Coordinates of C-alpha atoms in Angstrom, one line a residue:
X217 CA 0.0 0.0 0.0
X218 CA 1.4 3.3 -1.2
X219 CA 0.5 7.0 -1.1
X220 CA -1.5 7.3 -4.5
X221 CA -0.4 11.4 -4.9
X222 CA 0.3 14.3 -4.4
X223 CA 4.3 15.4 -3.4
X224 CA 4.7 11.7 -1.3
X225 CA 3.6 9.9 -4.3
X226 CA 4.7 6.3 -4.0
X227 CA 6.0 6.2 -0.3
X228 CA 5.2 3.0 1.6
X229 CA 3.2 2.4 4.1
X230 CA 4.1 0.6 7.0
X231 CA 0.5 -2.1 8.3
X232 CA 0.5 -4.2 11.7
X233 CA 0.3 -7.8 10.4
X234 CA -2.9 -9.8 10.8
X235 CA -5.9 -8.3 10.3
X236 CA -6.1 -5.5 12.6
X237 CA -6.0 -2.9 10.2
X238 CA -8.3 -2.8 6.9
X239 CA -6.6 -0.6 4.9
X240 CA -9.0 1.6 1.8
X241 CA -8.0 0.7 -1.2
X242 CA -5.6 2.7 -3.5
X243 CA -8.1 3.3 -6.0
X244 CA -10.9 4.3 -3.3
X245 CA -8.1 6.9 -2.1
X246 CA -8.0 8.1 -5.3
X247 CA -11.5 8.6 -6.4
X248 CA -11.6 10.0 -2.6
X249 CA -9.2 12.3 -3.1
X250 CA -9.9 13.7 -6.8
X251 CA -13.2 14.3 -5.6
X252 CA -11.9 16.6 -2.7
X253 CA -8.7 18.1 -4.8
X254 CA -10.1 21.7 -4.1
X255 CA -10.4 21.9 -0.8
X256 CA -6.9 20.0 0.5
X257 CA -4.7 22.8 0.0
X258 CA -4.1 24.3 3.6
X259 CA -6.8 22.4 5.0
X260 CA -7.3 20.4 8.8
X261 CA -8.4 16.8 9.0
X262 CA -9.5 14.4 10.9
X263 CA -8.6 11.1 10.8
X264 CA -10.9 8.6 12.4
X265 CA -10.7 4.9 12.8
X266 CA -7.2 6.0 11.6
X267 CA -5.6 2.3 11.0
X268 CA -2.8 2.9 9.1
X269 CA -3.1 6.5 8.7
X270 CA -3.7 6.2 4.8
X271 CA -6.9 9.2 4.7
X272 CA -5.2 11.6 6.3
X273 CA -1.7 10.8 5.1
X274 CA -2.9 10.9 1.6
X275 CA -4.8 14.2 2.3
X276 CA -1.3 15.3 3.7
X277 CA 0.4 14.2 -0.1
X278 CA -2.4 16.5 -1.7
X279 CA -1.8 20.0 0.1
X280 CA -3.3 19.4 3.8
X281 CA -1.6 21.2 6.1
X282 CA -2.4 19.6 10.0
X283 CA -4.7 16.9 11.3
X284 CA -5.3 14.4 14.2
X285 CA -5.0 10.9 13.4
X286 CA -7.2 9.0 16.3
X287 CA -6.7 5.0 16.4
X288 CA -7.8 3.1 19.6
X289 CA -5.5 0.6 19.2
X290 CA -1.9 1.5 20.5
X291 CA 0.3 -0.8 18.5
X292 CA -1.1 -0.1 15.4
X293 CA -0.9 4.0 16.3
X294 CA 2.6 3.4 16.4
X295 CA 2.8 2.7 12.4
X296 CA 0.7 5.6 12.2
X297 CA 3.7 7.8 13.5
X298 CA 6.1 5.8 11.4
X299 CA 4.0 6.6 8.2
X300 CA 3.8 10.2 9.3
X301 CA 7.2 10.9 9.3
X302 CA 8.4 8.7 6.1
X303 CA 5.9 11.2 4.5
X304 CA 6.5 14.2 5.8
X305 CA 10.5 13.2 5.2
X306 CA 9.9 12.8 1.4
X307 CA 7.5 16.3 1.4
X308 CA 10.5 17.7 3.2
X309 CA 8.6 18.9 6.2
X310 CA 8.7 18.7 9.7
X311 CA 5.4 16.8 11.6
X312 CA 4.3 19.9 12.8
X313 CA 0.9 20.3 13.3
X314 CA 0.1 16.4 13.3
X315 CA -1.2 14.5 16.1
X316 CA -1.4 11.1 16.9
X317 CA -4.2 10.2 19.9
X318 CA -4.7 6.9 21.0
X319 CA -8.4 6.9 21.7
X320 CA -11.5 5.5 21.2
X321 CA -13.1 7.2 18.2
X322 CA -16.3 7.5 19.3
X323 CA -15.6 9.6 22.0
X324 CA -12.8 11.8 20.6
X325 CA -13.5 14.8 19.1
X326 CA -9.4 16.8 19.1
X327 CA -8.4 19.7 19.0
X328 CA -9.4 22.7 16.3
X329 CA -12.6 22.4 14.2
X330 CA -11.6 20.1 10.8
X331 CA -12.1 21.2 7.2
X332 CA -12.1 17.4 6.3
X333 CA -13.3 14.0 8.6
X334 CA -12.2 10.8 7.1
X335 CA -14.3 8.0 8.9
X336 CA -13.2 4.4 8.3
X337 CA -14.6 2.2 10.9
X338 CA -14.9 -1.8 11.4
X339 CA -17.8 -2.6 8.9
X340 CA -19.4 -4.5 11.4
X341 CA -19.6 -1.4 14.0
X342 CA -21.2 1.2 11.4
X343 CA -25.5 0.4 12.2
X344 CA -24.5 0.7 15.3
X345 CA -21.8 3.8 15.3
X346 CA -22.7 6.2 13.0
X347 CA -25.6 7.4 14.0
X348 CA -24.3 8.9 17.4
X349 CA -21.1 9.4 15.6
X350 CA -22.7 11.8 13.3
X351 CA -25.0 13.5 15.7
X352 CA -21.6 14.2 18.0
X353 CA -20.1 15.9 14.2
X354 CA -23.3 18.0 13.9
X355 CA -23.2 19.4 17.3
X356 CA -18.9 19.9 17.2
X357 CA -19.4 21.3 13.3
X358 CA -22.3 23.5 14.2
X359 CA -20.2 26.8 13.3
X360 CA -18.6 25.5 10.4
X361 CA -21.1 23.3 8.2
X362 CA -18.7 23.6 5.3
X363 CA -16.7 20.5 7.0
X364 CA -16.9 17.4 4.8
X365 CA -17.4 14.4 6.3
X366 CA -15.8 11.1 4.1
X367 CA -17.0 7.9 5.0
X368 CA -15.9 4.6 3.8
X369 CA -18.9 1.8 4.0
X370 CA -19.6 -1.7 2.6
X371 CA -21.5 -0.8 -0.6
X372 CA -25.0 -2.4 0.3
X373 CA -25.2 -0.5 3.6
X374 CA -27.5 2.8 3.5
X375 CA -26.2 5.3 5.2
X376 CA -29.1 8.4 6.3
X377 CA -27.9 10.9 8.9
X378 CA -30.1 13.2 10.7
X379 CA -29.1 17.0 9.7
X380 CA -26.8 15.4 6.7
X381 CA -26.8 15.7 3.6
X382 CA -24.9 12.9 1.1
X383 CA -23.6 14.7 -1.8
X384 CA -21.2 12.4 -3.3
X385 CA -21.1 8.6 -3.4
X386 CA -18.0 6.9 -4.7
X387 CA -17.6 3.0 -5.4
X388 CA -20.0 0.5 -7.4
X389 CA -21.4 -2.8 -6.1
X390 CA -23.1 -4.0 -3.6
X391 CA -20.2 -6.2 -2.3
X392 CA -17.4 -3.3 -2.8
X393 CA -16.3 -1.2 -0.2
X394 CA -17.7 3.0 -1.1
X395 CA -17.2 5.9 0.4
X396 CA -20.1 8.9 1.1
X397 CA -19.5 12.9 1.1
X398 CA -21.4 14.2 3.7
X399 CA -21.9 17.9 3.9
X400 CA -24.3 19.5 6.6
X401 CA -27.9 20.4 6.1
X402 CA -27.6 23.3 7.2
X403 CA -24.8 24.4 5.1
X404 CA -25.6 26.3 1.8
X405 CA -25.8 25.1 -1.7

């Protein structure tokens, strides 16, 4: 698994073995990310359900400037710093401005209001997550609806939010993973 653009093109990234981590797939970073090319430049993310970092490392690649990187499990945070600096090294920057917390995603919301929220979650947790998940994001986002939410789901799930709107869909298939652009309602057109 690589970075898929931007100035780290092509750097590595580092997984725990086993199946703790289910990485999104190259070309789902990359639909992802062409879809959101003009809004990365100087923009905040955050990463949850971080895993190997890939969202917000890739978002880093493209012209992000800081974000919060939140993975509950500690061993597997640990590759997330490794991946951090290999890309910051080849975008010859420092890691400035990027945070790694060892949380539970559910109940971390870091730091400074995000421009971008990448949400990657155990497939088997999303009926049951997203729906406090998102109402948390509409009561932290209240003052900047503009934030984009990105959320990677198994294709057959539907995914309805109260107070969000789904203006994107990216992936084909009922058995192939997709991510959603969520925007809130209450932002303009």
């Amino acid at each position: 698994m690589r970075i898929t653009g931007g100035g780290a093109r092509g750097i590595p990234l580092l997984l725990p073995k086993g199946d703790l981590v289910r990485p999104a797939t190259d070309a789902m970073r990359q639909a992802v990310f062409s879809s959101l090319a003009h809004c990365l430049a100087g923009a905040r993310f955050l990463d949850l359900f971080a895993g190997s970092g890939a969202y917000g490392l890739e978002a880093l690649s493209r012209g992000a400037l800081s974000g919060v990187f939140v993975e509950k499990n500690a061993r597997t945070a640990d590759f997330i710093r490794q991946n951090i600096s290999a890309v910051c090294k080849s975008l010859g920057r420092d890691t400035a401005g990027l945070q790694v917390v060892t949380a539970d995603a559910t109940h971390v919301l870091p730091g400074d209001v995000p421009d971008l929220v990448f949400i990657d979650p155990p497939y088997e947790l999303i009926p049951e997550l997203a729906p406090k998940l998102f109402a948390r994001l509409d009561a932290w986002l209240a003052e900047k609806t503009e934030t984009l939410i990105v959320f990677e789901m198994p294709g057959d799930l539907e995914l309805s939010p109260v107070g969000w709107t789904c203006v994107k869909r990216l992936g084909k298939g009922a058995r192939q993973p997709t991510a959603r652009i969520f925007r809130s309602s209450r932002a303009g057109p």
